[in-house]
Amino acid sequence: PWNTITAEGNSTELEVVLDTASPHPWTIEWARNGVVIPGEDRLKLPIERADPAQDAGIYQCRVTNPNGSVDSIQVGVYVGENPWQKPREVHRLPTAQDGNDVTVRGDTIIAACDALVLTSFDGGETFSTDNPSFGRNLYGCGTAPGGDHYCVGEDGWIIRSVDDGATWTQLECPIEETLRAVAFDPSGRTFIVGDDSALLEVVGSTVTKREVNGKLPADLSGAVFVGDQLFVTGNPPGAADPILYRLDGAVPGDPLRQEATFPDVPDLNDIVLVGGDTLVAVGDDGAIAEFSPFSIPPEIQADSFGTSDYLGVGEYGAGYAVVGQNGAVAIVTGPGATPETQALGSTLTANALAQLVDEILVIGNDGLIASGDGAGALELLSPLNPPEAAFAVSGEGTAIAADALLY
């Protein structure tokens, strides 16, 4: 299911997508704000004549079959005026450092930057650099379902905030490799990936190195959960093809296993789930690869679009958008569609993007900020050089994605 906004009195629905290989029979159970909804036992949950008091809230679906039960991600239903239609405001950042990744929970914004953590506690009205990263560059961040924030980076650096970004604590890490990305499964387990086949699991304050099975060592660059399955992209040394790994989160202690390779594709940099049934990985030299997480092994369709290295990918409208070096952008209206390449009108590098309710925001080096409305065009808001970096926020909201800037 996906986060949904609907006007009062309108109708909408939530839907859960199942792996067609799941053993039958299975049963469906929907809950709102933790309370099971009687009689709602189908894949689609209709919401008729939406009422703020009765229908707004946090929804989750539980699927049970002979192998056990699994819960979907939690999603929000908002009933009322679309908060993203409020006028956009642009605010100044107190730093000119490169922004590498961002996560948001309510009004709290956490940005993983070079040599610092940038925080805002008022939805972007003001920013603080009072939380340094202890001299390490940070490359990935994320917010767990329970609200803890994580930032990861150089030298096995892992810092965590359990008080919504007010203070940060370093977690003892058993390795010193550079860490690149953080992913969370629906139950809240935390996994971190990085260079030299680094795969870590965080339980409480304990960081454990997990096993990676593959024919070659690889720098792990991106991670995303599909249900309880963790998919990871990896780049072996030399000219070897990038690798797709999979970890079965339902099997305790199961290693990260090599699932497939990306033939004739350069290094991969990011991966995202689009529409609930398509994984998209992007990489150097304009590489874009699409495949289904439900096919084992997956049939990977990859091609090159443009010459710039693509560094970030996120959902955009009904499809996805890709951003990268030299202001490169590719808009894809849906899985299988031909990418429409364009540029941000700036030579600055764009590092990451994320889907909001009805638009995306792009972040990058030297204060690069862009936005789009899902209709296929991105607007360059402020490609400002140091020290006049800028940050754009639009209204208030809730986190609905996990790779870059989220509201």
CSV table of C-alpha atoms in Angstrom, one decimal:
chain,number,residue,atom,x,y,z
A,1,PRO,CA,0.0,0.0,0.0
A,2,TRP,CA,1.0,3.6,-0.5
A,3,ASN,CA,0.4,6.9,1.4
A,4,THR,CA,-2.8,8.6,0.2
A,5,ILE,CA,-4.3,12.0,0.3
A,6,THR,CA,-8.0,12.4,-0.5
A,7,ALA,CA,-10.5,15.3,-0.1
A,8,GLU,CA,-13.2,14.9,2.5
A,9,GLY,CA,-16.2,13.1,1.0
A,10,ASN,CA,-14.2,11.5,-1.8
A,11,SER,CA,-13.5,7.8,-2.2
A,12,THR,CA,-10.1,6.1,-2.5
A,13,GLU,CA,-8.6,2.7,-1.7
A,14,LEU,CA,-5.5,1.0,-0.4
A,15,GLU,CA,-4.1,-2.2,-2.1
A,16,VAL,CA,-1.5,-4.7,-1.1
A,17,VAL,CA,0.5,-6.6,-3.7
A,18,LEU,CA,1.4,-10.2,-3.0
A,19,ASP,CA,4.1,-12.4,-4.4
A,20,THR,CA,2.3,-14.7,-6.8
A,21,ALA,CA,4.5,-17.6,-5.6
A,22,SER,CA,3.2,-17.3,-2.1
A,23,PRO,CA,1.7,-20.7,-0.9
A,24,HIS,CA,-2.1,-20.8,-0.7
A,25,PRO,CA,-4.3,-20.5,1.1
A,26,TRP,CA,-3.7,-17.0,2.5
A,27,THR,CA,-5.8,-14.6,4.5
A,28,ILE,CA,-5.9,-10.8,4.6
A,29,GLU,CA,-6.3,-8.5,7.6
A,30,TRP,CA,-6.3,-4.7,7.5
A,31,ALA,CA,-5.8,-2.5,10.6
A,32,ARG,CA,-6.2,1.3,11.2
A,33,ASN,CA,-4.1,2.9,14.0
A,34,GLY,CA,-3.3,-0.6,15.2
A,35,VAL,CA,-7.0,-1.8,15.4
A,36,VAL,CA,-8.2,-4.6,13.1
A,37,ILE,CA,-11.0,-3.5,10.7
A,38,PRO,CA,-13.8,-6.1,10.9
A,39,GLY,CA,-14.7,-7.7,7.6
A,40,GLU,CA,-11.9,-6.2,5.5
A,41,ASP,CA,-10.3,-9.3,4.2
A,42,ARG,CA,-9.4,-8.5,0.6
A,43,LEU,CA,-6.3,-7.2,-1.2
A,44,LYS,CA,-8.0,-3.9,-1.7
A,45,LEU,CA,-9.4,-1.8,1.1
A,46,PRO,CA,-12.0,0.7,-0.1
A,47,ILE,CA,-12.5,4.0,1.7
A,48,GLU,CA,-15.9,5.4,0.7
A,49,ARG,CA,-16.9,9.1,1.4
A,50,ALA,CA,-13.7,9.8,3.3
A,51,ASP,CA,-14.2,11.3,6.8
A,52,PRO,CA,-11.3,12.8,8.7
A,53,ALA,CA,-12.4,11.4,12.0
A,54,GLN,CA,-13.2,7.9,10.8
A,55,ASP,CA,-10.8,7.3,8.0
A,56,ALA,CA,-7.6,9.3,8.4
A,57,GLY,CA,-4.8,7.4,10.2
A,58,ILE,CA,-2.0,4.8,9.8
A,59,TYR,CA,-3.0,1.6,7.9
A,60,GLN,CA,-1.2,-1.7,7.7
A,61,CYS,CA,-2.1,-5.1,6.1
A,62,ARG,CA,-1.2,-8.5,7.5
A,63,VAL,CA,-1.0,-11.5,5.2
A,64,THR,CA,-1.1,-15.0,6.6
A,65,ASN,CA,-0.4,-18.3,4.8
A,66,PRO,CA,0.8,-21.8,5.9
A,67,ASN,CA,4.4,-20.4,6.3
A,68,GLY,CA,3.3,-17.7,8.8
A,69,SER,CA,2.4,-14.0,8.8
A,70,VAL,CA,4.0,-10.9,7.4
A,71,ASP,CA,3.0,-7.2,7.8
A,72,SER,CA,3.1,-4.6,5.1
A,73,ILE,CA,4.7,-1.2,5.6
A,74,GLN,CA,2.7,1.3,7.5
A,75,VAL,CA,1.1,4.0,5.3
A,76,GLY,CA,-0.8,7.1,6.0
A,77,VAL,CA,-4.2,8.2,4.8
A,78,TYR,CA,-4.7,12.0,5.0
A,79,VAL,CA,-8.3,13.4,4.5
A,80,GLY,CA,-8.5,17.1,3.8
A,81,GLU,CA,-6.9,19.9,1.7
A,82,ASN,CA,-3.7,18.8,0.0
A,83,PRO,CA,-0.8,20.3,2.1
A,84,TRP,CA,1.5,20.3,-0.9
A,85,GLN,CA,-0.6,23.0,-2.7
A,86,LYS,CA,0.6,25.6,-0.2
A,87,PRO,CA,3.1,28.2,-1.6
A,88,ARG,CA,6.7,27.1,-1.6
A,89,GLU,CA,9.2,28.9,0.4
A,90,VAL,CA,13.0,28.9,0.0
A,91,HIS,CA,15.2,29.1,3.0
A,92,ARG,CA,18.9,29.6,3.4
A,93,LEU,CA,21.2,26.9,4.7
A,94,PRO,CA,23.9,27.8,7.2
A,95,THR,CA,26.4,25.6,5.3
A,96,ALA,CA,27.8,25.1,1.8
A,97,GLN,CA,28.7,21.5,2.3
A,98,ASP,CA,27.6,18.9,-0.3
A,99,GLY,CA,24.3,17.2,0.7
A,100,ASN,CA,24.5,13.5,0.1
A,101,ASP,CA,21.2,12.2,1.6
A,102,VAL,CA,18.3,13.4,3.6
A,103,THR,CA,15.5,11.9,5.7
A,104,VAL,CA,12.5,13.6,7.4
A,105,ARG,CA,10.2,12.7,10.2
A,106,GLY,CA,7.4,15.2,10.7
A,107,ASP,CA,9.0,18.7,11.1
A,108,THR,CA,12.5,17.2,11.7
A,109,ILE,CA,14.9,17.2,8.7
A,110,ILE,CA,18.1,15.3,8.9
A,111,ALA,CA,20.7,15.8,6.2
A,112,ALA,CA,23.9,13.6,5.8
A,113,CYS,CA,26.5,16.0,4.5
A,114,ASP,CA,30.3,16.2,4.1
A,115,ALA,CA,31.7,16.5,7.6
A,116,LEU,CA,28.4,17.3,9.4
A,117,VAL,CA,24.8,16.5,10.1
A,118,LEU,CA,22.4,19.3,9.2
A,119,THR,CA,19.2,19.4,11.2
A,120,SER,CA,16.0,21.4,11.2
A,121,PHE,CA,13.3,21.0,13.8
A,122,ASP,CA,10.7,23.4,12.3
A,123,GLY,CA,10.1,21.9,8.8
A,124,GLY,CA,13.0,23.9,7.2
A,125,GLU,CA,12.4,27.3,8.6
A,126,THR,CA,15.8,27.3,10.4
A,127,PHE,CA,18.7,24.9,10.2
A,128,SER,CA,21.5,24.0,12.6
A,129,THR,CA,25.0,22.6,12.2
A,130,ASP,CA,25.4,21.9,15.9
A,131,ASN,CA,25.6,18.1,15.2
A,132,PRO,CA,29.0,17.5,13.5
A,133,SER,CA,29.8,14.1,12.1
A,134,PHE,CA,33.0,14.1,14.1
A,135,GLY,CA,35.0,14.9,11.0
A,136,ARG,CA,33.7,12.1,8.8
A,137,ASN,CA,31.9,12.5,5.5
A,138,LEU,CA,28.4,11.0,5.7
A,139,TYR,CA,26.9,9.3,2.6
A,140,GLY,CA,23.6,7.8,3.6
A,141,CYS,CA,20.9,8.3,6.2
A,142,GLY,CA,17.4,7.0,7.0
A,143,THR,CA,14.7,6.9,9.6
A,144,ALA,CA,13.5,3.7,11.1
A,145,PRO,CA,9.8,2.9,11.5
A,146,GLY,CA,10.2,3.6,15.2
A,147,GLY,CA,11.6,7.1,14.6
A,148,ASP,CA,15.4,6.6,15.2
A,149,HIS,CA,17.6,8.4,12.7
A,150,TYR,CA,20.8,6.9,11.3
A,151,CYS,CA,23.6,8.5,9.3
A,152,VAL,CA,26.5,6.4,7.9
A,153,GLY,CA,29.8,7.2,6.2
A,154,GLU,CA,33.6,7.0,6.2
A,155,ASP,CA,35.6,4.6,8.4
A,156,GLY,CA,32.6,2.5,9.4
A,157,TRP,CA,31.0,5.6,10.9
A,158,ILE,CA,27.5,5.0,12.3
A,159,ILE,CA,25.7,7.7,14.3
A,160,ARG,CA,22.2,7.4,15.6
A,161,SER,CA,19.7,9.8,17.2
A,162,VAL,CA,16.9,8.4,19.4
A,163,ASP,CA,15.5,11.8,20.3
A,164,ASP,CA,14.5,13.0,16.9
A,165,GLY,CA,17.8,14.6,16.0
A,166,ALA,CA,18.5,16.5,19.2
A,167,THR,CA,21.6,14.5,20.1
A,168,TRP,CA,23.7,11.9,18.3
A,169,THR,CA,25.6,8.8,19.5
A,170,GLN,CA,28.3,6.9,17.7
A,171,LEU,CA,27.6,3.1,17.5
A,172,GLU,CA,30.7,0.8,17.8
A,173,CYS,CA,31.2,-0.8,14.3
A,174,PRO,CA,33.2,-4.0,13.8
A,175,ILE,CA,34.6,-2.7,10.4
A,176,GLU,CA,36.2,0.4,9.1
A,177,GLU,CA,35.0,0.3,5.5
A,178,THR,CA,33.0,3.3,4.0
A,179,LEU,CA,29.3,2.8,4.5
A,180,ARG,CA,26.9,3.9,1.8
A,181,ALA,CA,23.2,3.2,2.6
A,182,VAL,CA,20.7,2.3,5.3
A,183,ALA,CA,17.5,0.2,4.8
A,184,PHE,CA,14.8,-0.9,7.2
A,185,ASP,CA,12.4,-3.8,7.0
A,186,PRO,CA,8.7,-3.5,7.9
A,187,SER,CA,9.4,-4.8,11.5
A,188,GLY,CA,12.0,-2.1,12.0
A,189,ARG,CA,15.3,-4.1,11.6
A,190,THR,CA,18.1,-2.0,10.4
A,191,PHE,CA,20.6,-3.0,7.7
A,192,ILE,CA,23.6,-1.0,6.5
A,193,VAL,CA,25.7,-1.7,3.4
A,194,GLY,CA,29.0,-0.4,2.2
A,195,ASP,CA,32.4,-1.0,0.5
A,196,ASP,CA,34.2,-4.3,0.5
A,197,SER,CA,31.0,-6.4,0.9
A,198,ALA,CA,30.1,-4.6,4.1
A,199,LEU,CA,26.7,-5.8,5.4
A,200,LEU,CA,25.8,-4.9,8.9
A,201,GLU,CA,22.7,-5.5,11.0
A,202,VAL,CA,21.9,-3.2,14.0
A,203,VAL,CA,20.0,-4.7,16.9
A,204,GLY,CA,19.6,-2.3,19.8
A,205,SER,CA,23.0,-0.6,20.1
A,206,THR,CA,24.9,-3.7,18.8
A,207,VAL,CA,26.2,-3.7,15.2
A,208,THR,CA,26.9,-7.2,13.8
A,209,LYS,CA,28.6,-8.0,10.5
A,210,ARG,CA,26.5,-10.3,8.3
A,211,GLU,CA,27.7,-12.9,5.8
A,212,VAL,CA,27.7,-12.1,2.0
A,213,ASN,CA,27.8,-15.0,-0.4
A,214,GLY,CA,29.0,-14.1,-3.9
A,215,LYS,CA,31.6,-15.1,-6.5
A,216,LEU,CA,33.5,-11.9,-6.1
A,217,PRO,CA,33.9,-9.3,-3.3
A,218,ALA,CA,32.0,-6.1,-4.1
A,219,ASP,CA,31.4,-2.6,-2.9
A,220,LEU,CA,27.7,-2.5,-1.9
A,221,SER,CA,26.1,0.7,-3.1
A,222,GLY,CA,22.3,0.6,-2.6
A,223,ALA,CA,19.7,-1.3,-0.6
A,224,VAL,CA,15.9,-1.5,-0.5
A,225,PHE,CA,13.4,-3.8,1.1
A,226,VAL,CA,10.5,-5.4,-0.7
A,227,GLY,CA,8.4,-6.9,2.1
A,228,ASP,CA,11.0,-8.9,4.2
A,229,GLN,CA,13.3,-9.4,1.2
A,230,LEU,CA,16.4,-7.1,1.1
A,231,PHE,CA,17.8,-6.3,-2.3
A,232,VAL,CA,21.3,-4.9,-2.6
A,233,THR,CA,23.4,-3.7,-5.5
A,234,GLY,CA,27.2,-4.4,-5.6
A,235,ASN,CA,30.1,-3.4,-7.7
A,236,PRO,CA,33.0,-5.9,-8.0
A,237,PRO,CA,36.5,-4.7,-8.6
A,238,GLY,CA,37.8,-4.3,-12.2
A,239,ALA,CA,35.6,-4.8,-15.2
A,240,ALA,CA,33.3,-7.4,-13.7
A,241,ASP,CA,29.5,-6.9,-14.1
A,242,PRO,CA,27.6,-5.4,-11.1
A,243,ILE,CA,25.8,-7.9,-8.8
A,244,LEU,CA,22.3,-8.1,-7.4
A,245,TYR,CA,22.1,-9.7,-4.0
A,246,ARG,CA,19.1,-10.8,-2.0
A,247,LEU,CA,18.6,-11.6,1.7
A,248,ASP,CA,15.6,-13.5,2.9
A,249,GLY,CA,14.7,-11.5,6.0
A,250,ALA,CA,12.2,-14.2,7.1
A,251,VAL,CA,15.1,-16.7,7.7
A,252,PRO,CA,17.2,-15.8,10.8
A,253,GLY,CA,20.9,-15.7,10.0
A,254,ASP,CA,20.4,-16.1,6.3
A,255,PRO,CA,23.4,-14.7,4.3
A,256,LEU,CA,23.1,-12.1,1.6
A,257,ARG,CA,23.3,-14.2,-1.5
A,258,GLN,CA,24.2,-13.4,-5.1
A,259,GLU,CA,21.0,-13.4,-7.1
A,260,ALA,CA,22.0,-12.2,-10.6
A,261,THR,CA,24.4,-9.9,-12.5
A,262,PHE,CA,23.8,-6.8,-14.6
A,263,PRO,CA,25.5,-7.7,-18.0
A,264,ASP,CA,27.5,-5.0,-19.7
A,265,VAL,CA,26.5,-2.4,-17.1
A,266,PRO,CA,29.0,0.0,-15.3
A,267,ASP,CA,29.0,0.5,-11.6
A,268,LEU,CA,25.5,0.9,-9.9
A,269,ASN,CA,24.9,3.7,-7.4
A,270,ASP,CA,21.3,3.5,-6.2
A,271,ILE,CA,18.2,1.3,-6.2
A,272,VAL,CA,14.5,2.0,-5.5
A,273,LEU,CA,11.1,0.2,-5.6
A,274,VAL,CA,8.7,1.7,-8.1
A,275,GLY,CA,4.9,1.0,-8.0
A,276,GLY,CA,5.3,-1.9,-5.6
A,277,ASP,CA,6.4,-4.4,-8.3
A,278,THR,CA,9.4,-3.0,-10.2
A,279,LEU,CA,13.0,-2.5,-8.9
A,280,VAL,CA,15.0,0.2,-10.7
A,281,ALA,CA,18.8,0.4,-10.4
A,282,VAL,CA,20.9,3.3,-11.8
A,283,GLY,CA,24.6,3.8,-12.4
A,284,ASP,CA,27.5,5.2,-14.3
A,285,ASP,CA,27.4,6.1,-18.0
A,286,GLY,CA,23.6,6.6,-18.0
A,287,ALA,CA,22.9,3.1,-16.9
A,288,ILE,CA,19.2,2.3,-16.0
A,289,ALA,CA,18.1,-1.3,-15.2
A,290,GLU,CA,14.5,-2.5,-14.4
A,291,PHE,CA,13.5,-5.9,-13.1
A,292,SER,CA,10.8,-7.6,-11.0
A,293,PRO,CA,11.6,-8.5,-7.4
A,294,PHE,CA,9.2,-11.4,-7.6
A,295,SER,CA,11.1,-13.4,-10.3
A,296,ILE,CA,13.9,-15.7,-9.1
A,297,PRO,CA,16.3,-15.2,-10.7
A,298,PRO,CA,15.1,-11.8,-12.0
A,299,GLU,CA,15.1,-11.0,-15.7
A,300,ILE,CA,17.1,-7.7,-15.8
A,301,GLN,CA,16.5,-5.2,-18.6
A,302,ALA,CA,19.3,-2.7,-18.7
A,303,ASP,CA,20.4,0.0,-21.1
A,304,SER,CA,22.3,3.3,-21.3
A,305,PHE,CA,20.6,6.7,-21.6
A,306,GLY,CA,23.1,9.5,-21.9
A,307,THR,CA,26.7,9.7,-20.8
A,308,SER,CA,26.5,11.2,-17.3
A,309,ASP,CA,26.8,9.0,-14.2
A,310,TYR,CA,23.4,8.6,-12.6
A,311,LEU,CA,23.7,8.8,-8.8
A,312,GLY,CA,20.1,8.9,-7.5
A,313,VAL,CA,16.7,7.5,-8.4
A,314,GLY,CA,13.2,8.0,-6.9
A,315,GLU,CA,9.6,7.6,-7.7
A,316,TYR,CA,8.1,10.4,-9.7
A,317,GLY,CA,4.5,10.6,-10.7
A,318,ALA,CA,3.5,7.1,-12.0
A,319,GLY,CA,7.1,6.3,-12.9
A,320,TYR,CA,10.5,7.5,-11.7
A,321,ALA,CA,13.2,10.1,-12.1
A,322,VAL,CA,16.9,9.8,-12.2
A,323,VAL,CA,19.5,12.5,-11.4
A,324,GLY,CA,23.3,12.7,-11.6
A,325,GLN,CA,26.4,14.5,-12.7
A,326,ASN,CA,26.4,17.7,-14.6
A,327,GLY,CA,22.7,18.3,-13.8
A,328,ALA,CA,21.6,15.2,-15.8
A,329,VAL,CA,18.0,14.1,-15.4
A,330,ALA,CA,16.0,11.3,-16.9
A,331,ILE,CA,12.2,11.1,-16.5
A,332,VAL,CA,10.5,7.8,-17.0
A,333,THR,CA,6.7,7.9,-17.1
A,334,GLY,CA,6.3,4.3,-16.1
A,335,PRO,CA,8.2,1.0,-16.0
A,336,GLY,CA,9.2,-0.1,-19.5
A,337,ALA,CA,8.8,3.5,-20.9
A,338,THR,CA,11.7,5.2,-22.7
A,339,PRO,CA,13.5,7.7,-20.5
A,340,GLU,CA,13.2,11.3,-21.5
A,341,THR,CA,16.6,12.9,-20.8
A,342,GLN,CA,16.8,16.5,-19.8
A,343,ALA,CA,19.0,18.8,-17.7
A,344,LEU,CA,18.5,20.9,-14.6
A,345,GLY,CA,20.1,23.9,-16.3
A,346,SER,CA,23.1,23.6,-14.0
A,347,THR,CA,26.4,21.7,-14.2
A,348,LEU,CA,26.2,21.0,-10.4
A,349,THR,CA,25.9,17.3,-9.5
A,350,ALA,CA,22.6,16.1,-8.2
A,351,ASN,CA,23.0,13.3,-5.6
A,352,ALA,CA,19.5,12.2,-4.5
A,353,LEU,CA,15.8,12.7,-4.9
A,354,ALA,CA,12.6,11.4,-3.3
A,355,GLN,CA,8.9,11.3,-4.0
A,356,LEU,CA,6.7,13.7,-1.9
A,357,VAL,CA,2.9,13.5,-2.1
A,358,ASP,CA,2.6,15.4,-5.5
A,359,GLU,CA,6.1,16.5,-6.3
A,360,ILE,CA,9.8,15.6,-5.8
A,361,LEU,CA,12.7,17.5,-4.5
A,362,VAL,CA,16.3,17.0,-5.7
A,363,ILE,CA,19.4,17.7,-3.6
A,364,GLY,CA,23.0,18.0,-4.6
A,365,ASN,CA,26.4,19.7,-4.4
A,366,ASP,CA,26.9,23.3,-3.5
A,367,GLY,CA,23.2,23.9,-2.6
A,368,LEU,CA,21.7,22.5,-5.8
A,369,ILE,CA,17.9,22.4,-5.3
A,370,ALA,CA,15.2,21.4,-7.9
A,371,SER,CA,11.6,20.4,-7.7
A,372,GLY,CA,9.0,18.8,-10.0
A,373,ASP,CA,5.3,18.3,-10.0
A,374,GLY,CA,5.2,14.7,-11.4
A,375,ALA,CA,4.2,15.9,-14.9
A,376,GLY,CA,7.6,15.3,-16.4
A,377,ALA,CA,9.4,18.7,-15.9
A,378,LEU,CA,11.9,19.7,-13.2
A,379,GLU,CA,12.3,23.3,-12.1
A,380,LEU,CA,15.7,24.5,-11.0
A,381,LEU,CA,15.0,26.5,-7.8
A,382,SER,CA,18.4,27.7,-6.7
A,383,PRO,CA,21.7,26.4,-8.0
A,384,LEU,CA,23.5,28.7,-5.6
A,385,ASN,CA,27.3,28.4,-5.0
A,386,PRO,CA,28.8,28.7,-1.5
A,387,PRO,CA,28.1,30.3,0.8
A,388,GLU,CA,24.5,30.9,-0.5
A,389,ALA,CA,23.2,27.3,-0.5
A,390,ALA,CA,19.4,27.0,-0.4
A,391,PHE,CA,16.8,24.5,0.7
A,392,ALA,CA,13.2,24.3,-0.5
A,393,VAL,CA,10.3,23.1,1.6
A,394,SER,CA,6.6,23.0,0.8
A,395,GLY,CA,4.1,22.7,3.6
A,396,GLU,CA,4.1,20.0,6.2
A,397,GLY,CA,3.7,16.3,5.9
A,398,THR,CA,4.9,12.8,6.7
A,399,ALA,CA,7.8,10.7,5.5
A,400,ILE,CA,6.6,8.5,2.6
A,401,ALA,CA,9.9,7.3,1.1
A,402,ALA,CA,13.3,6.5,2.4
A,403,ASP,CA,16.2,7.4,0.1
A,404,ALA,CA,16.7,11.1,0.1
A,405,LEU,CA,14.5,14.1,0.9
A,406,LEU,CA,11.2,13.0,2.5
A,407,TYR,CA,8.3,14.8,4.1
